[in-house]
CSV table of C-alpha atoms and ligand atoms in Angstrom, one decimal:
chain,number,residue,atom,x,y,z
A,746,UNK,CA,-9.0,17.2,23.5
A,747,UNK,CA,-10.8,14.0,22.7
A,748,UNK,CA,-12.5,13.9,19.4
A,749,UNK,CA,-16.0,13.2,20.9
A,750,UNK,CA,-15.9,16.3,23.0
A,751,UNK,CA,-15.0,18.4,20.0
A,752,UNK,CA,-17.9,17.0,18.1
A,753,UNK,CA,-20.3,17.2,20.9
A,754,UNK,CA,-19.6,20.8,21.5
A,755,UNK,CA,-20.6,21.7,18.0
A,756,UNK,CA,-23.8,21.5,16.0
A,757,UNK,CA,-24.0,18.9,13.3
A,758,UNK,CA,-23.9,20.6,9.9
A,759,UNK,CA,-26.2,19.8,7.0
A,760,UNK,CA,-24.3,19.0,3.9
A,761,UNK,CA,-24.9,21.7,1.2
A,762,UNK,CA,-24.5,19.1,-1.5
A,763,UNK,CA,-27.0,16.3,-0.4
A,764,UNK,CA,-28.6,17.5,2.8
A,765,UNK,CA,-27.2,14.6,4.8
A,766,UNK,CA,-25.7,15.2,8.3
A,767,UNK,CA,-22.0,15.9,8.0
A,768,UNK,CA,-19.4,14.0,10.0
A,769,UNK,CA,-16.9,15.9,12.1
A,770,UNK,CA,-13.2,14.9,11.6
A,771,UNK,CA,-10.8,16.2,14.2
A,772,UNK,CA,-7.4,17.1,12.8
A,773,UNK,CA,-4.4,17.4,15.2
A,774,UNK,CA,-2.6,20.7,14.7
A,775,UNK,CA,0.3,20.8,17.2
A,776,UNK,CA,0.9,23.2,18.9
A,777,UNK,CA,-2.5,24.8,18.1
A,778,UNK,CA,-5.8,23.3,19.2
A,779,UNK,CA,-7.2,20.5,17.0
A,780,UNK,CA,-9.3,21.6,14.0
A,781,UNK,CA,-12.7,20.1,13.4
A,782,UNK,CA,-13.6,19.8,9.7
A,783,UNK,CA,-17.0,18.6,8.5
A,784,UNK,CA,-17.0,16.0,5.8
A,785,UNK,CA,-19.8,14.3,3.8
A,786,UNK,CA,-18.8,10.9,2.5
A,787,UNK,CA,-22.1,10.5,0.6
A,788,UNK,CA,-21.3,13.3,-1.8
A,789,UNK,CA,-17.6,13.3,-1.2
A,790,UNK,CA,-17.1,16.9,-0.1
A,791,UNK,CA,-15.9,18.8,3.0
A,792,UNK,CA,-16.8,22.1,4.7
A,793,UNK,CA,-14.1,24.4,6.1
A,794,UNK,CA,-15.3,27.3,8.2
A,795,UNK,CA,-13.7,30.7,7.3
A,796,UNK,CA,-9.9,30.6,7.4
A,797,UNK,CA,-9.8,26.9,8.4
A,798,UNK,CA,-8.0,26.0,5.2
A,799,UNK,CA,-5.3,28.5,5.9
A,800,UNK,CA,-4.8,26.8,9.3
A,801,UNK,CA,-4.3,23.3,7.9
A,802,UNK,CA,-0.8,22.2,9.0
A,803,UNK,CA,1.0,19.6,6.8
A,804,UNK,CA,0.0,17.0,9.4
A,805,UNK,CA,-3.6,18.1,9.2
A,806,UNK,CA,-3.6,17.8,5.4
A,807,UNK,CA,-2.2,14.2,5.7
A,808,UNK,CA,-5.0,13.3,8.3
A,809,UNK,CA,-7.6,14.8,6.0
A,810,UNK,CA,-6.3,12.9,3.0
A,811,UNK,CA,-6.4,9.7,5.0
A,812,UNK,CA,-10.0,10.4,5.9
A,813,UNK,CA,-10.8,11.0,2.3
A,814,UNK,CA,-8.9,7.9,1.1
A,815,UNK,CA,-10.8,5.7,3.7
A,816,UNK,CA,-14.3,7.0,2.7
A,817,UNK,CA,-16.6,4.9,0.4
A,818,UNK,CA,-18.4,7.1,-2.1
A,819,UNK,CA,-22.1,6.5,-2.9
A,820,UNK,CA,-23.2,6.9,-6.5
A,821,UNK,CA,-23.0,10.7,-6.7
A,822,UNK,CA,-25.7,12.8,-8.4
A,823,UNK,CA,-24.6,16.1,-9.9
A,824,UNK,CA,-25.0,19.0,-7.5
A,825,UNK,CA,-28.0,21.2,-7.8
A,826,UNK,CA,-27.2,24.7,-9.2
A,827,UNK,CA,-27.7,26.4,-5.9
A,828,UNK,CA,-26.1,25.0,-2.8
A,829,UNK,CA,-27.1,26.5,0.6
A,830,UNK,CA,-24.4,27.7,3.1
A,831,UNK,CA,-24.7,25.3,6.1
A,832,UNK,CA,-24.4,28.3,8.4
A,833,UNK,CA,-26.8,30.9,6.9
A,834,UNK,CA,-28.5,29.0,4.0
A,835,UNK,CA,-27.5,31.7,1.5
A,836,UNK,CA,-26.6,30.2,-1.9
A,837,UNK,CA,-22.9,29.5,-2.1
A,838,UNK,CA,-20.9,31.1,-5.0
A,839,UNK,CA,-18.9,28.8,-7.2
A,840,UNK,CA,-15.3,30.1,-7.0
A,841,UNK,CA,-12.3,29.4,-9.3
A,842,UNK,CA,-9.0,29.6,-7.6
A,843,UNK,CA,-5.4,29.0,-8.7
A,844,UNK,CA,-2.4,28.0,-6.6
A,845,UNK,CA,1.1,27.3,-8.0
A,846,UNK,CA,-0.6,27.0,-11.5
A,847,UNK,CA,-3.1,24.4,-10.2
A,848,UNK,CA,-6.7,25.4,-10.9
A,849,UNK,CA,-9.4,24.2,-8.5
A,850,UNK,CA,-12.9,25.3,-7.5
A,851,UNK,CA,-15.0,25.4,-4.4
A,852,UNK,CA,-18.3,26.9,-3.2
A,853,UNK,CA,-17.9,29.9,-1.0
A,854,UNK,CA,-20.4,31.7,1.3
A,855,UNK,CA,-20.4,35.4,0.4
A,856,UNK,CA,-20.9,36.3,4.0
A,857,UNK,CA,-17.6,34.7,4.9
A,858,UNK,CA,-18.9,31.5,6.7
A,859,UNK,CA,-16.6,29.2,4.9
A,860,UNK,CA,-16.3,27.0,1.8
A,861,UNK,CA,-17.7,23.8,0.6
A,862,UNK,CA,-15.1,21.8,-1.4
A,863,UNK,CA,-15.6,18.5,-3.2
A,864,UNK,CA,-12.9,16.0,-2.2
A,865,UNK,CA,-11.7,15.9,-5.8
A,866,UNK,CA,-11.1,19.7,-5.7
A,867,UNK,CA,-9.3,19.4,-2.4
A,868,UNK,CA,-7.1,16.6,-3.9
A,869,UNK,CA,-6.5,18.9,-6.8
A,870,UNK,CA,-5.6,21.9,-4.6
A,871,UNK,CA,-3.1,19.8,-2.7
A,872,UNK,CA,-1.6,18.3,-5.9
A,873,UNK,CA,-2.8,14.7,-5.2
A,874,UNK,CA,-4.4,14.5,-8.6
A,875,UNK,CA,-3.2,16.1,-11.8
A,876,UNK,CA,-4.0,16.5,-15.5
A,877,UNK,CA,-2.2,14.4,-18.1
A,878,UNK,CA,0.2,15.6,-20.7
A,879,UNK,CA,-0.1,14.8,-24.4
A,880,UNK,CA,2.1,11.8,-24.3
A,881,UNK,CA,0.3,10.3,-21.3
A,882,UNK,CA,-3.1,10.9,-23.1
A,883,UNK,CA,-1.8,9.2,-26.2
A,884,UNK,CA,-0.8,6.1,-24.2
A,885,UNK,CA,-4.0,6.1,-22.2
A,886,UNK,CA,-6.1,6.3,-25.4
A,887,UNK,CA,-4.6,2.9,-26.5
A,888,UNK,CA,-6.3,1.2,-23.5
A,889,UNK,CA,-9.2,3.5,-22.6
A,890,UNK,CA,-11.8,5.2,-24.8
A,891,UNK,CA,-14.0,7.0,-22.2
A,892,UNK,CA,-13.3,8.1,-18.7
A,893,UNK,CA,-15.6,9.4,-16.0
A,894,UNK,CA,-15.3,13.2,-15.4
A,895,UNK,CA,-13.8,13.8,-11.9
A,896,UNK,CA,-15.9,17.0,-11.5
A,897,UNK,CA,-19.4,16.1,-12.7
A,898,UNK,CA,-19.3,12.4,-13.2
A,899,UNK,CA,-20.2,12.6,-16.9
A,900,UNK,CA,-18.6,10.5,-19.6
A,901,UNK,CA,-15.6,12.1,-21.3
A,902,UNK,CA,-14.4,10.7,-24.6
A,903,UNK,CA,-10.6,10.5,-24.7
A,904,UNK,CA,-10.4,12.4,-28.0
A,905,UNK,CA,-7.7,15.1,-28.6
A,906,UNK,CA,-9.3,17.6,-26.3
A,907,UNK,CA,-9.7,15.2,-23.3
A,908,UNK,CA,-12.0,17.8,-21.7
A,909,UNK,CA,-15.4,17.0,-20.2
A,910,UNK,CA,-18.1,18.1,-22.7
A,911,UNK,CA,-20.5,18.7,-19.8
A,912,UNK,CA,-18.5,20.9,-17.4
A,913,UNK,CA,-15.2,21.6,-19.2
A,914,UNK,CA,-13.0,19.9,-16.6
A,915,UNK,CA,-9.8,18.4,-17.9
A,916,UNK,CA,-9.1,14.6,-17.6
A,917,UNK,CA,-7.3,14.0,-14.4
A,918,UNK,CA,-5.8,11.0,-12.6
A,919,UNK,CA,-4.6,10.1,-9.2
A,920,UNK,CA,-1.0,8.9,-9.5
A,921,UNK,CA,-0.2,6.7,-6.5
A,922,UNK,CA,3.6,7.3,-6.8
A,923,UNK,CA,3.0,11.1,-6.9
A,924,UNK,CA,0.7,10.9,-3.9
A,925,UNK,CA,3.2,8.9,-2.0
A,926,UNK,CA,5.8,11.5,-2.8
A,927,UNK,CA,3.5,14.4,-1.8
A,928,UNK,CA,2.7,12.6,1.5
A,929,UNK,CA,6.4,12.1,2.2
A,930,UNK,CA,7.0,15.7,1.5
A,931,UNK,CA,4.2,16.8,3.9
A,932,UNK,CA,5.4,14.4,6.6
A,933,UNK,CA,8.9,15.9,6.3
A,934,UNK,CA,7.4,19.4,6.6
A,935,UNK,CA,5.4,18.3,9.6
A,936,UNK,CA,8.5,16.8,11.3
A,937,UNK,CA,10.5,20.0,10.7
A,938,UNK,CA,7.6,22.1,12.0
A,939,UNK,CA,7.2,20.1,15.3
A,940,UNK,CA,10.9,19.2,15.9
A,941,UNK,CA,12.6,20.5,19.0
A,942,UNK,CA,15.2,23.0,17.8
A,943,UNK,CA,18.7,21.6,18.3
A,944,UNK,CA,20.6,22.8,21.3
A,945,UNK,CA,23.1,25.6,20.6
A,946,UNK,CA,26.7,24.8,21.0
A,947,UNK,CA,26.9,27.0,24.1
A,948,UNK,CA,23.9,25.1,25.7
A,949,UNK,CA,25.6,21.8,25.0
A,950,UNK,CA,28.8,22.9,26.7
A,951,UNK,CA,27.0,24.4,29.7
A,952,UNK,CA,25.1,21.2,30.4
A,953,UNK,CA,28.2,19.1,29.8
A,954,UNK,CA,30.0,21.2,32.4
A,955,UNK,CA,27.2,20.5,34.9
A,956,UNK,CA,27.3,16.8,34.2
A,957,UNK,CA,31.1,16.7,34.6
A,958,UNK,CA,31.1,18.6,37.9
A,959,UNK,CA,28.3,16.5,39.3
A,960,UNK,CA,30.2,13.4,38.5
A,961,UNK,CA,33.3,14.7,40.3
A,962,UNK,CA,31.9,16.6,43.2
A,963,UNK,CA,28.2,16.0,43.5
A,964,UNK,CA,28.1,16.0,47.3
A,965,UNK,CA,29.6,19.5,47.5
A,966,UNK,CA,26.8,21.0,45.5
A,967,UNK,CA,24.0,19.2,47.2
A,968,UNK,CA,21.9,20.9,49.9
A,969,UNK,CA,18.4,20.4,51.3
A,970,UNK,CA,17.2,22.9,48.6
A,971,UNK,CA,18.8,21.0,45.7
A,972,UNK,CA,21.8,21.4,43.6
A,973,UNK,CA,23.4,24.9,43.6
A,974,UNK,CA,24.0,25.5,39.9
A,975,UNK,CA,25.6,28.9,40.4
A,976,UNK,CA,28.2,27.5,42.9
A,977,UNK,CA,28.8,24.7,40.5
A,978,UNK,CA,29.4,27.1,37.7
A,979,UNK,CA,31.7,29.3,39.8
A,980,UNK,CA,33.8,26.3,40.6
A,981,UNK,CA,34.1,25.2,37.0
A,982,UNK,CA,35.0,28.8,36.1
A,983,UNK,CA,37.8,28.9,38.6
A,984,UNK,CA,39.6,26.1,36.7
A,985,UNK,CA,39.3,28.2,33.5
A,986,UNK,CA,40.6,31.5,34.9
B,1856,ZN,ZN1,-23.3,15.5,1.0
B,1857,ZN,ZN1,-23.1,31.6,5.1
B,1858,ZN,ZN1,-17.6,17.1,-16.2
């Protein structure tokens, strides 16, 4: 399905974070139909309709990451306290989640319409960004005294806590080597998922028999209705019995 058709068939959503029109990004999901995710580059967040996040294949995660990596953020204001669901305008609930010991947050519609996730939280969920350990913090402190909070944008002094004094988020970084590894991992998972299963040993032998017989006696098996594979098999069998 071409991306434009998918976008045209669907209403443009209003971003819960900044009220801008969201942009549809079509993610291929072989063998399922492509998935349309709504993103807002202005406030760097995405909207997934109910269950869409469960349906993200490894390839779709890679495509979404590329869309995020290519987007240019505007100077981001902190979100208002209440963000409206783009489907029903009910205030979204801030939700804490944890997956493989990684904590992340998103805003969820309590009527099940979906969830609004800042890019940074998506990157966190997929392990593209991570917190720093004590040793890393100590080395970083030698060259940096204050960092920008990934969650709220506030200044975070790199003291012993290394926690945002405004929103409590830990200091996090995007480690390019780790991202490359994570992407390679996802690519391998996608390849495994979409690969044609290898032929069984029996299937290989059966087709090799057809090839061999055709090479020897092709004309005998040919008729106006095509090659008679049963007669071919019988003949090959006779030489085995
Ligand atoms: Zn927005
Ligand atoms: Zn809703
Ligand atoms: Zn913060």
